[in-house]
Coordinates of C-alpha atoms in Angstrom, one line a residue:
M1 CA 95.6 128.5 79.3
S2 CA 97.1 129.1 82.8
L3 CA 98.4 126.2 84.9
R4 CA 95.6 126.7 87.4
S5 CA 92.9 126.2 84.8
R6 CA 94.2 122.8 83.7
N7 CA 92.8 119.5 84.8
P8 CA 94.5 118.9 88.2
T9 CA 94.6 115.1 87.6
V10 CA 96.3 115.5 84.2
V11 CA 98.8 117.9 85.6
A12 CA 99.5 115.6 88.6
Q13 CA 100.1 112.7 86.2
A14 CA 102.4 114.8 84.1
V15 CA 104.4 115.7 87.2
L16 CA 104.9 112.0 88.0
W17 CA 105.9 111.0 84.5
I18 CA 108.4 113.9 84.3
L19 CA 109.8 113.0 87.7
L20 CA 110.3 109.4 86.7
G21 CA 111.4 110.2 83.2
L22 CA 114.2 112.4 84.3
V23 CA 116.0 109.4 85.6
L24 CA 117.0 108.5 82.0
R25 CA 118.8 111.7 81.4
L26 CA 120.7 112.4 84.6
E27 CA 124.1 111.4 85.7
P28 CA 124.3 109.7 89.2
G29 CA 125.8 111.4 92.2
T30 CA 124.7 114.9 91.2
A31 CA 122.3 115.5 94.0
T32 CA 123.2 118.1 96.6
L33 CA 120.0 118.1 98.6
P34 CA 119.6 115.8 101.6
L35 CA 117.7 112.6 101.0
L36 CA 114.6 113.8 102.9
M37 CA 110.9 113.4 102.0
D38 CA 110.7 117.2 102.2
S39 CA 113.1 117.3 99.3
V40 CA 110.9 115.1 97.2
I41 CA 107.9 117.3 98.1
Q42 CA 110.0 120.3 97.0
A43 CA 110.7 118.6 93.6
L44 CA 107.0 117.8 93.1
E45 CA 106.0 121.4 94.0
E46 CA 108.5 122.8 91.5
L47 CA 107.3 120.4 88.7
E48 CA 103.7 121.4 89.5
Q49 CA 104.6 125.0 88.8
K50 CA 106.6 124.3 85.6
V51 CA 104.9 121.4 83.8
P52 CA 103.7 122.6 80.3
A53 CA 100.2 121.9 79.1
T54 CA 101.6 120.0 76.1
K55 CA 103.3 117.6 78.4
A56 CA 100.2 117.0 80.4
S57 CA 98.4 115.3 77.4
H58 CA 101.3 112.9 76.7
T59 CA 102.5 111.9 80.1
A60 CA 102.3 108.1 79.7
S61 CA 105.2 108.1 77.2
V62 CA 107.6 109.1 79.9
W63 CA 106.7 106.0 81.8
L64 CA 107.3 104.0 78.5
L65 CA 110.8 105.4 78.3
F66 CA 111.3 104.6 82.0
A67 CA 110.1 101.0 81.5
Q68 CA 112.3 100.5 78.4
D69 CA 115.4 101.7 80.3
S70 CA 114.7 99.8 83.4
G71 CA 114.2 96.4 81.6
R72 CA 111.9 93.6 82.4
H73 CA 111.6 94.3 86.1
D74 CA 109.3 97.3 85.3
L75 CA 107.5 95.7 82.3
L76 CA 104.5 95.0 84.5
H77 CA 104.4 98.6 85.7
H78 CA 104.6 99.6 82.1
V79 CA 101.6 97.5 81.1
L80 CA 99.4 98.4 84.1
L81 CA 100.1 102.1 84.4
E82 CA 100.6 103.2 80.8
G83 CA 97.3 102.0 79.5
Q84 CA 96.6 102.9 75.9
N85 CA 98.4 106.3 75.7
L86 CA 101.4 105.4 73.4
K87 CA 102.3 108.9 72.1
A88 CA 106.0 109.7 72.5
T89 CA 106.9 112.8 74.4
K90 CA 110.4 114.3 74.8
L91 CA 110.9 115.9 78.2
D92 CA 113.5 118.4 79.0
P93 CA 115.3 117.5 82.3
Q94 CA 116.3 121.2 82.7
Q95 CA 112.8 121.9 83.9
L96 CA 114.2 121.2 87.4
S97 CA 117.0 123.0 89.2
P98 CA 120.3 121.1 89.1
E99 CA 119.9 120.2 92.8
L100 CA 116.4 118.7 92.2
Q101 CA 117.6 116.9 89.1
G102 CA 120.3 115.2 91.1
L103 CA 117.8 114.3 93.8
T104 CA 115.5 112.8 91.2
K105 CA 118.3 110.6 89.9
D106 CA 119.1 109.4 93.4
V107 CA 115.6 108.5 94.5
A108 CA 113.7 107.5 91.3
Q109 CA 114.8 103.8 91.3
H110 CA 114.9 101.5 94.3
G111 CA 117.8 99.1 94.7
I112 CA 120.4 97.4 96.9
R113 CA 124.1 97.2 96.3
G114 CA 126.0 95.4 99.0
R115 CA 124.5 96.8 102.2
Q116 CA 123.6 100.1 100.8
E117 CA 120.0 100.8 99.9
Y118 CA 119.3 103.4 97.2
G119 CA 116.1 105.3 96.2
V120 CA 115.1 105.9 99.8
V121 CA 114.5 109.1 101.8
L122 CA 114.0 109.9 105.5
A123 CA 110.4 111.0 106.3
P124 CA 109.5 113.4 109.1
D125 CA 108.0 110.6 111.2
G126 CA 111.5 108.9 111.3
S127 CA 110.6 106.2 108.9
T128 CA 112.6 105.5 105.7
V129 CA 110.6 105.4 102.5
A130 CA 111.3 104.0 99.0
V131 CA 110.2 106.6 96.5
E132 CA 109.6 104.4 93.5
P133 CA 106.6 102.3 94.9
L134 CA 105.2 105.5 96.4
L135 CA 105.1 107.3 93.0
A136 CA 103.8 104.2 91.3
G137 CA 100.9 104.1 93.8
L138 CA 100.1 107.8 93.2
E139 CA 99.9 107.2 89.5
A140 CA 97.8 104.1 89.8
G141 CA 95.4 106.1 91.9
L142 CA 95.2 109.0 89.5
Q143 CA 94.4 106.7 86.6
G144 CA 91.2 105.6 88.1
N145 CA 90.9 102.4 86.1
R146 CA 92.2 99.9 88.6
V147 CA 90.5 96.6 87.6
V148 CA 92.6 94.7 85.1
N149 CA 91.4 91.5 83.4
L150 CA 93.9 88.6 83.5
P151 CA 94.4 86.1 80.6
L152 CA 92.7 82.8 81.0
D153 CA 96.0 81.0 81.4
S154 CA 99.6 81.8 82.2
T155 CA 101.2 80.3 79.2
A156 CA 103.3 82.3 76.7
T157 CA 100.7 82.5 74.0
P158 CA 99.5 86.0 73.0
L159 CA 96.7 87.6 74.9
D160 CA 93.3 87.5 73.2
A161 CA 92.6 91.2 73.8
G162 CA 94.7 94.3 74.1
A163 CA 97.3 96.3 72.2
T164 CA 101.0 95.5 71.7
F165 CA 103.5 98.1 72.9
P166 CA 106.0 99.2 70.2
D167 CA 109.6 98.1 70.8
T168 CA 108.7 95.9 73.9
G169 CA 106.3 93.3 72.5
A170 CA 104.3 93.6 75.8
V171 CA 100.6 93.1 75.4
V172 CA 98.2 95.3 77.4
P173 CA 95.5 93.3 79.1
D174 CA 92.0 94.6 78.8
V175 CA 91.5 97.4 81.3
R176 CA 88.0 98.1 82.5
A177 CA 86.9 101.7 82.2
T178 CA 85.4 101.8 85.7
S179 CA 86.9 102.3 89.1
P180 CA 87.0 99.1 91.2
R181 CA 84.1 99.6 93.4
V182 CA 82.1 96.7 94.9
R183 CA 78.9 98.8 94.4
D184 CA 79.6 98.8 90.6
V185 CA 78.8 95.1 90.5
P186 CA 75.2 94.5 89.3
P187 CA 72.5 93.4 91.7
D188 CA 72.8 89.8 90.8
G189 CA 76.4 89.9 91.9
T190 CA 77.9 89.0 88.6
S191 CA 79.8 90.8 85.8
A192 CA 81.3 89.8 82.6
D193 CA 84.7 90.9 84.0
V194 CA 84.4 90.8 87.7
G195 CA 82.0 88.0 88.4
A196 CA 80.3 87.0 91.6
M197 CA 81.5 88.3 95.0
P198 CA 82.1 85.4 97.4
P199 CA 79.6 85.4 100.2
N200 CA 82.3 85.1 102.9
I201 CA 84.4 88.0 101.6
R202 CA 83.2 91.6 101.8
A203 CA 85.1 94.8 101.3
T204 CA 83.2 96.3 104.2
N205 CA 83.9 93.3 106.5
L206 CA 87.7 92.9 106.2
D207 CA 89.6 90.4 108.3
V208 CA 92.0 92.9 109.9
K209 CA 90.7 96.1 111.6
P210 CA 92.7 99.2 112.5
T211 CA 93.9 99.5 116.1
S212 CA 94.7 103.1 116.4
P213 CA 92.2 105.8 117.3
G214 CA 91.2 107.9 114.4
V215 CA 92.6 105.3 112.0
R216 CA 89.7 104.2 109.8
P217 CA 89.3 101.9 106.8
I218 CA 90.5 103.9 103.9
S219 CA 88.1 102.7 101.3
P220 CA 85.1 100.5 102.2
D221 CA 84.5 99.9 98.5
V222 CA 87.9 98.6 97.7
P223 CA 87.3 95.4 95.7
V224 CA 88.2 92.0 96.8
T225 CA 89.1 91.9 93.1
S226 CA 88.5 88.3 92.3
P227 CA 85.2 86.4 92.3
D228 CA 87.3 83.3 92.8
V229 CA 88.4 83.6 96.4
Q230 CA 87.1 80.2 97.3
A231 CA 90.1 78.7 99.1
S232 CA 89.9 80.4 102.5
S233 CA 88.7 77.2 104.2
P234 CA 90.9 74.1 104.5
G235 CA 90.7 71.7 101.7
A236 CA 88.9 74.1 99.4
K237 CA 90.3 74.3 95.8
A238 CA 91.4 77.7 94.7
R239 CA 90.3 79.1 91.4
S240 CA 92.6 81.3 89.5
P241 CA 91.9 85.1 89.8
T242 CA 90.4 86.7 86.7
T243 CA 91.2 90.3 87.6
V244 CA 93.8 92.2 89.6
D245 CA 93.8 95.7 91.2
S246 CA 96.6 97.6 89.4
L247 CA 97.1 99.7 92.5
L248 CA 98.0 96.8 94.8
V249 CA 100.0 95.0 92.1
V250 CA 102.3 97.9 91.2
T251 CA 102.9 98.9 94.8
L252 CA 103.1 95.6 96.8
A253 CA 101.8 92.4 95.4
R254 CA 104.3 91.8 92.6
D255 CA 107.4 92.4 94.7
L256 CA 106.0 90.5 97.7
G257 CA 105.2 87.4 95.5
L258 CA 108.7 87.5 93.9
A259 CA 110.3 87.7 97.3
F260 CA 108.6 84.5 98.4
L261 CA 109.3 82.6 95.2
Q262 CA 112.8 81.6 96.4
S263 CA 111.6 78.9 98.8
P264 CA 108.9 78.4 101.4
Q265 CA 109.9 80.7 104.2
T266 CA 108.8 82.8 107.2
W267 CA 109.0 86.5 107.5
S268 CA 111.5 86.5 110.3
H269 CA 114.0 84.2 108.5
S270 CA 113.6 85.6 105.0
G271 CA 115.5 88.9 105.1
L272 CA 112.2 90.7 104.4
G273 CA 111.5 94.0 106.1
T274 CA 115.2 94.7 106.9
E275 CA 115.8 98.0 108.6
G276 CA 118.9 100.3 108.2
C277 CA 120.7 103.3 109.5
W278 CA 121.3 106.7 108.0
D279 CA 124.7 108.3 108.1
Q280 CA 123.1 111.3 109.8
L281 CA 119.5 112.5 110.5
S282 CA 119.8 116.2 109.8
A283 CA 121.1 115.9 106.2
P284 CA 121.0 112.2 105.3
R285 CA 123.0 111.0 102.3
T286 CA 123.7 107.2 102.8
F287 CA 121.4 104.5 104.1
T288 CA 123.1 101.2 105.2
L289 CA 121.1 98.1 105.8
L290 CA 121.5 96.2 109.1
D291 CA 121.4 92.8 107.4
S292 CA 123.7 92.0 104.5
T293 CA 121.3 89.3 103.3
A294 CA 118.4 91.6 103.0
S295 CA 115.7 91.0 100.5
P296 CA 114.8 93.8 98.0
V297 CA 111.5 94.0 100.0
T298 CA 113.1 96.0 102.8
M299 CA 111.4 98.1 105.5
A300 CA 111.9 101.2 103.3
F301 CA 110.4 99.5 100.3
L302 CA 107.4 98.3 102.3
N303 CA 106.8 101.8 103.8
G304 CA 106.9 103.2 100.3
A305 CA 104.6 100.5 98.9
L306 CA 102.1 101.0 101.8
D307 CA 102.1 104.7 101.4
G308 CA 101.6 104.4 97.6
A309 CA 98.7 102.1 98.1
L310 CA 97.0 104.2 100.7
L311 CA 97.5 107.5 98.9
G312 CA 96.6 106.0 95.6
D313 CA 93.4 104.7 97.0
Y314 CA 92.7 108.1 98.5
L315 CA 93.2 109.8 95.1
N316 CA 91.2 107.1 93.3
R317 CA 88.1 107.9 95.4
T318 CA 88.6 111.6 95.7
P319 CA 86.5 113.6 93.2
E320 CA 87.9 116.5 91.2
P321 CA 89.6 118.8 91.9
R322 CA 92.2 116.6 93.5
P323 CA 94.9 118.2 95.7
P324 CA 98.3 118.8 94.3
L325 CA 100.6 115.9 95.0
S326 CA 103.0 118.1 96.9
R327 CA 100.3 119.2 99.2
L328 CA 99.0 115.6 99.6
L329 CA 102.4 114.3 100.6
S330 CA 103.1 117.2 102.9
Q331 CA 99.9 116.5 104.8
Y332 CA 100.4 112.7 104.8
Y333 CA 103.9 113.0 106.2
G334 CA 102.7 115.7 108.6
A335 CA 99.6 116.2 110.7
G336 CA 97.3 114.1 108.4
V337 CA 95.5 114.3 105.0
A338 CA 92.7 116.9 104.9
G339 CA 92.8 117.3 108.7
D340 CA 92.4 113.5 109.4
S341 CA 95.2 112.7 111.9
G342 CA 94.5 109.0 111.3
L343 CA 95.5 109.2 107.7
R344 CA 99.2 109.8 108.0
S345 CA 102.4 107.9 107.7
N346 CA 102.6 107.1 111.4
F347 CA 99.7 104.7 111.0
R348 CA 100.4 103.1 107.6
R349 CA 100.3 99.6 109.0
Q350 CA 97.0 100.0 110.7
N351 CA 95.5 101.7 107.6
T352 CA 96.8 99.1 105.2
A353 CA 95.3 96.4 107.5
A354 CA 91.9 98.1 107.0
L355 CA 92.5 98.4 103.2
T356 CA 93.2 94.7 102.5
S357 CA 93.2 91.3 104.1
A358 CA 95.0 88.0 103.7
P359 CA 92.5 86.4 101.3
T360 CA 92.4 89.6 99.3
L361 CA 96.1 89.9 99.2
T362 CA 96.5 86.3 98.3
Q363 CA 94.5 86.9 95.1
Q364 CA 96.4 90.0 94.3
V365 CA 99.8 88.3 94.7
W366 CA 98.6 85.3 92.7
G367 CA 97.2 87.5 90.0
A368 CA 100.4 89.5 89.8
L369 CA 102.5 86.4 89.4
I370 CA 100.2 85.1 86.7
L371 CA 100.4 88.4 84.8
L372 CA 104.2 88.6 85.2
Q373 CA 104.5 85.0 84.0
R374 CA 102.3 85.8 81.0
L375 CA 104.3 88.9 80.1
E376 CA 107.7 87.3 80.7
P377 CA 107.5 83.6 79.8
T378 CA 111.3 83.2 80.4
H379 CA 111.3 84.8 83.8
P380 CA 113.9 82.8 85.7
Q381 CA 111.8 82.6 88.9
L382 CA 108.4 81.9 87.2
R383 CA 109.3 79.6 84.3
G384 CA 107.6 76.2 84.5
M385 CA 105.7 77.0 87.7
S386 CA 102.1 75.7 87.9
Q387 CA 99.0 77.5 89.0
E388 CA 99.1 75.4 92.2
Q389 CA 102.6 76.4 93.0
L390 CA 101.9 80.1 92.4
F391 CA 98.9 79.9 94.6
E392 CA 101.0 78.3 97.4
V393 CA 103.5 81.1 97.1
A394 CA 100.8 83.8 97.1
T395 CA 99.1 82.2 100.2
N396 CA 102.3 82.1 102.1
A397 CA 103.3 85.6 101.2
A398 CA 100.0 87.1 102.1
K399 CA 99.8 85.2 105.4
E400 CA 103.3 86.2 106.5
F401 CA 102.9 89.8 105.4
T402 CA 99.6 90.4 107.2
E403 CA 100.5 88.5 110.4
A404 CA 104.2 89.2 110.7
F405 CA 104.4 92.7 109.3
L406 CA 101.0 94.4 109.5
G407 CA 100.3 92.6 112.7
C408 CA 103.5 93.9 114.3
P409 CA 104.3 97.4 115.6
A410 CA 106.6 99.8 113.7
I411 CA 109.9 99.8 115.7
H412 CA 112.5 102.5 115.2
P413 CA 116.0 101.0 115.6
R414 CA 118.5 102.4 118.0
C415 CA 120.4 104.3 115.3
R416 CA 117.2 106.1 114.3
W417 CA 116.9 107.9 117.6
G418 CA 120.6 108.5 117.9
A419 CA 121.5 106.0 120.6
A420 CA 125.0 106.1 122.1
P421 CA 127.0 102.8 122.1
Y422 CA 126.4 100.2 124.8
R423 CA 129.0 100.3 127.5
G424 CA 130.6 97.0 128.3
S425 CA 129.4 93.6 127.1
P426 CA 125.6 92.9 127.0
S427 CA 124.2 89.7 128.5
P428 CA 122.1 87.6 126.1
L429 CA 118.5 86.6 127.1
Q430 CA 117.4 83.0 127.1
L431 CA 114.4 83.2 124.9
P432 CA 111.5 82.9 124.9
L433 CA 110.7 84.9 128.0
G434 CA 107.6 84.5 130.2
F435 CA 106.8 88.1 131.3
L436 CA 106.1 91.6 130.1
Y437 CA 106.8 94.3 132.7
V438 CA 105.0 97.6 132.2
H439 CA 106.6 101.0 133.2
H440 CA 106.0 104.6 132.7
T441 CA 109.0 106.9 132.4
Y442 CA 107.7 109.5 134.9
V443 CA 110.4 111.8 133.6
P444 CA 110.0 112.8 130.8
A445 CA 106.5 113.5 132.1
P446 CA 104.7 114.8 128.9
P447 CA 103.9 112.2 126.3
C448 CA 106.0 112.6 123.1
T449 CA 103.7 113.0 120.0
D450 CA 106.2 113.3 117.2
F451 CA 109.5 111.7 116.1
P452 CA 111.8 114.6 117.1
S453 CA 110.5 114.8 120.6
C454 CA 110.4 111.0 121.1
A455 CA 113.9 110.6 119.8
A456 CA 115.1 113.5 122.1
D457 CA 113.4 111.8 125.1
M458 CA 115.2 108.5 124.3
R459 CA 118.5 110.2 124.1
S460 CA 117.8 112.1 127.4
M461 CA 116.9 108.9 129.2
Q462 CA 119.9 107.1 127.9
R463 CA 122.3 109.9 129.0
F464 CA 120.7 109.8 132.5
H465 CA 121.0 106.1 132.8
Q466 CA 124.6 105.9 131.5
D467 CA 126.1 109.2 132.8
I468 CA 124.3 109.8 136.1
R469 CA 123.4 106.2 137.2
G470 CA 126.4 104.5 135.6
W471 CA 124.4 101.9 133.8
D472 CA 125.6 100.3 130.6
D473 CA 122.7 101.5 128.5
I474 CA 119.1 102.7 128.6
G475 CA 117.3 100.4 131.0
Y476 CA 114.2 99.5 129.0
S477 CA 113.8 96.8 126.4
F478 CA 111.4 99.0 124.4
V479 CA 109.8 102.4 124.9
I480 CA 106.3 103.3 123.4
G481 CA 105.7 106.8 122.2
S482 CA 102.4 108.6 121.5
D483 CA 103.5 109.1 117.9
G484 CA 102.5 105.6 116.7
Y485 CA 106.0 104.1 117.0
V486 CA 107.9 101.9 119.4
Y487 CA 111.6 102.7 120.1
E488 CA 114.2 100.1 120.5
G489 CA 116.1 100.2 123.8
R490 CA 118.0 97.0 124.7
G491 CA 115.8 95.1 122.3
W492 CA 114.7 91.5 122.1
H493 CA 118.0 89.8 122.8
W494 CA 119.8 91.5 125.6
V495 CA 119.1 91.6 129.4
G496 CA 117.8 95.0 130.4
A497 CA 117.9 97.1 133.6
H498 CA 114.3 97.8 134.3
T499 CA 112.8 95.4 137.0
L500 CA 115.0 94.5 140.0
G501 CA 115.6 90.7 140.2
H502 CA 113.6 90.0 137.1
N503 CA 115.5 91.5 134.2
S504 CA 116.4 88.2 132.7
R505 CA 112.8 86.8 132.9
G506 CA 110.8 89.4 131.0
F507 CA 110.9 92.4 128.7
G508 CA 110.6 95.9 130.3
V509 CA 108.5 98.2 128.2
A510 CA 107.8 101.8 129.1
F511 CA 105.3 104.4 128.0
V512 CA 106.8 107.9 127.7
G513 CA 105.0 110.1 130.2
N514 CA 103.7 110.3 133.8
Y515 CA 100.5 108.2 134.1
T516 CA 99.6 108.7 137.7
A517 CA 96.4 110.6 136.9
E518 CA 95.9 110.0 133.2
L519 CA 96.3 107.3 130.5
P520 CA 98.5 106.9 127.5
A521 CA 97.1 107.4 124.0
K522 CA 94.8 104.6 122.9
A523 CA 97.1 103.6 120.1
A524 CA 100.0 103.2 122.5
L525 CA 97.8 101.2 124.9
Q526 CA 96.8 98.9 122.0
T527 CA 100.5 98.4 121.2
M528 CA 101.3 97.3 124.7
Q529 CA 98.2 95.1 125.3
D530 CA 98.0 93.3 122.0
V531 CA 100.3 94.3 119.1
L532 CA 103.8 94.1 120.6
P533 CA 103.3 90.9 122.7
G534 CA 101.3 89.2 119.9
C535 CA 104.2 89.9 117.5
A536 CA 106.7 88.6 120.0
V537 CA 104.8 85.4 120.6
R538 CA 104.6 84.7 116.9
A539 CA 108.3 85.2 116.5
G540 CA 109.2 82.9 119.4
L541 CA 110.5 85.7 121.7
L542 CA 107.7 85.6 124.2
R543 CA 106.0 82.4 125.5
P544 CA 102.3 81.9 124.5
D545 CA 101.3 81.8 128.2
Y546 CA 103.2 85.0 129.1
A547 CA 101.9 87.2 132.0
L548 CA 101.8 91.0 132.2
L549 CA 102.8 92.8 135.3
G550 CA 103.1 96.4 136.5
H551 CA 106.5 97.4 137.8
R552 CA 105.1 98.0 141.3
Q553 CA 104.1 94.3 141.6
L554 CA 107.8 93.4 141.7
V555 CA 109.7 96.5 143.0
R556 CA 108.8 99.0 145.7
T557 CA 107.7 101.8 143.4
D558 CA 104.6 103.7 142.2
C559 CA 105.5 102.9 138.6
P560 CA 103.7 102.6 136.2
G561 CA 101.4 105.2 137.9
D562 CA 98.0 104.7 139.6
A563 CA 95.8 105.4 136.5
L564 CA 97.8 103.1 134.2
F565 CA 98.1 100.3 136.8
K566 CA 94.3 100.4 137.4
L567 CA 93.8 99.9 133.7
L568 CA 96.4 97.1 133.4
S569 CA 94.6 95.2 136.1
T570 CA 91.6 94.8 133.7
W571 CA 93.7 93.3 130.9
P572 CA 93.3 89.5 130.3
R573 CA 97.1 88.8 130.6
F574 CA 97.4 90.7 133.9
A575 CA 98.9 88.6 136.7
A576 CA 96.4 89.5 139.5
N577 CA 97.9 87.0 141.9
V578 CA 101.1 89.1 142.3
K579 CA 100.3 91.9 144.7
P580 CA 101.8 95.4 144.4
R581 CA 104.8 96.0 146.7
T582 CA 104.4 99.8 147.1
A583 CA 105.3 100.3 150.8
R584 CA 104.6 104.0 151.4
R585 CA 102.0 106.5 150.3
A586 CA 103.2 109.0 147.8
S587 CA 102.4 111.9 150.1
R588 CA 104.7 110.5 152.8
R589 CA 107.6 109.8 150.5
S590 CA 110.6 112.0 151.0
K591 CA 111.0 114.7 148.5
R592 CA 114.6 113.5 148.1
E593 CA 113.5 110.1 147.0
P594 CA 114.1 109.7 143.3
P595 CA 111.0 109.1 141.0
P596 CA 110.5 105.5 139.7
I597 CA 112.7 105.9 136.7
I598 CA 115.8 106.7 138.8
V599 CA 115.9 103.8 141.3
P600 CA 119.6 103.4 142.3
A601 CA 121.7 101.3 139.9
T602 CA 122.3 98.6 142.4
G603 CA 118.5 98.1 142.6
L604 CA 118.0 97.5 138.9
Q605 CA 121.2 95.9 137.6

């Protein structure tokens, strides 16, 4: 039988098990390939060409070995993803080239030691991605059976149903043999395993909608997963979930719940979602976190978890023959899956907001903690915790995640676009501020639509501002690209050089491009109008009663362009009482007068 004639799903599962299983046999520090997503795709492609048919029928055993080696942290993955396939299979790590063997060792397990984060790679869109939750999501999606029944209580007594794993003592919960589709529920809305769907929660009517053009809800039939989501209104008593979605649990819910078990906390003060910097972008080898107190739920972990959930959901609802994983990842981290530009890594937050909601995620986190407590009665963080306490943790985690992470834009830090150091000593802002000043860069004139071009534009503007104008740094607080990302300039805490006489009173945010006659991309506009300021208000950086102004309302300039300013004037936060100060027509302006971005340094600083 040729490789092409085998079941693509079985082969894909075999590839994942082999990739994860190789971690047990390899010595650390042997990788010679750069830590890029392209390298991971290369490894998957090589495995897809070499995986034997005999391995394809016993792929789950590799995960069993991986779980045994990794210890209790991965026991839940072991239970949810291995299912009932317990046959042992020995895999030869020599199936991969030495370079890819080393890469596999370096990226197969996510972890933090000191300020270094391991198991992460740099993606083409400039984001850093943890590989372990990504692969776990792919496998969960390939399995198809996502609805897992939970035990009736979270005590340490044995489960009533399921099989015991050899050598681990872990008990497999009953796993339904159907994919978790809302439409699988009988007409009366009940099921022996799933139960009644609450009237106020519908998978086709989620709480959070995508904000980017072309970004669509990934799966309208993704289950709310528990018939017991009854606590969305104040004072309502929550009922324990009876099922979980294995895809959301193994990618996000378990780790999110554990991160919030420490103490009641908010996202901005928890060390969650911490970013970092690569030693270099062309051939990255070392990733250093910006915060020494970072939680294991870093920005890279969350990116990998979201990508795993989104692609796992895509695989779960895609009929055979499914695409090879190498092709799927290449498309997702490129122009978009199957030609859909909305389904790509640049819009992972918007797509995840369409995939789940706070009530849904609360049940998933709660269910994950219940299951983990059931499997590991002596877990130091879960021992002795009541159902009410677990529910409180899950509610807080889901609320903070959906509001403070999914509800905020993805911001590339300065080190990601290659910023030069600040010259001199920056002046701190007195937060919160009361204004948001909108600019266009004018030069560069074309919108930047991918990470390389946006990063190059940022470096070009900074060089001009520092070397030609003699400023301390790039003038803007933030810059919005047309690639789905915001780029950090002077940031939230330092006075910028963007709006003469008003730099300490508001944040200056620019769109890359010339918007005299046309408008920025819809996703970029949404970021400026709602997402960025909403996130800043929640974090206490921008006053709730903030006002939005165009640059021309405070400085004699045509910035931010006629077309963009006309649109700004229709936004609810626009300060209509401040009249534009443009003194001369553009046609009468001297050709020697600099464009809006290069107003003399004395005028901005």
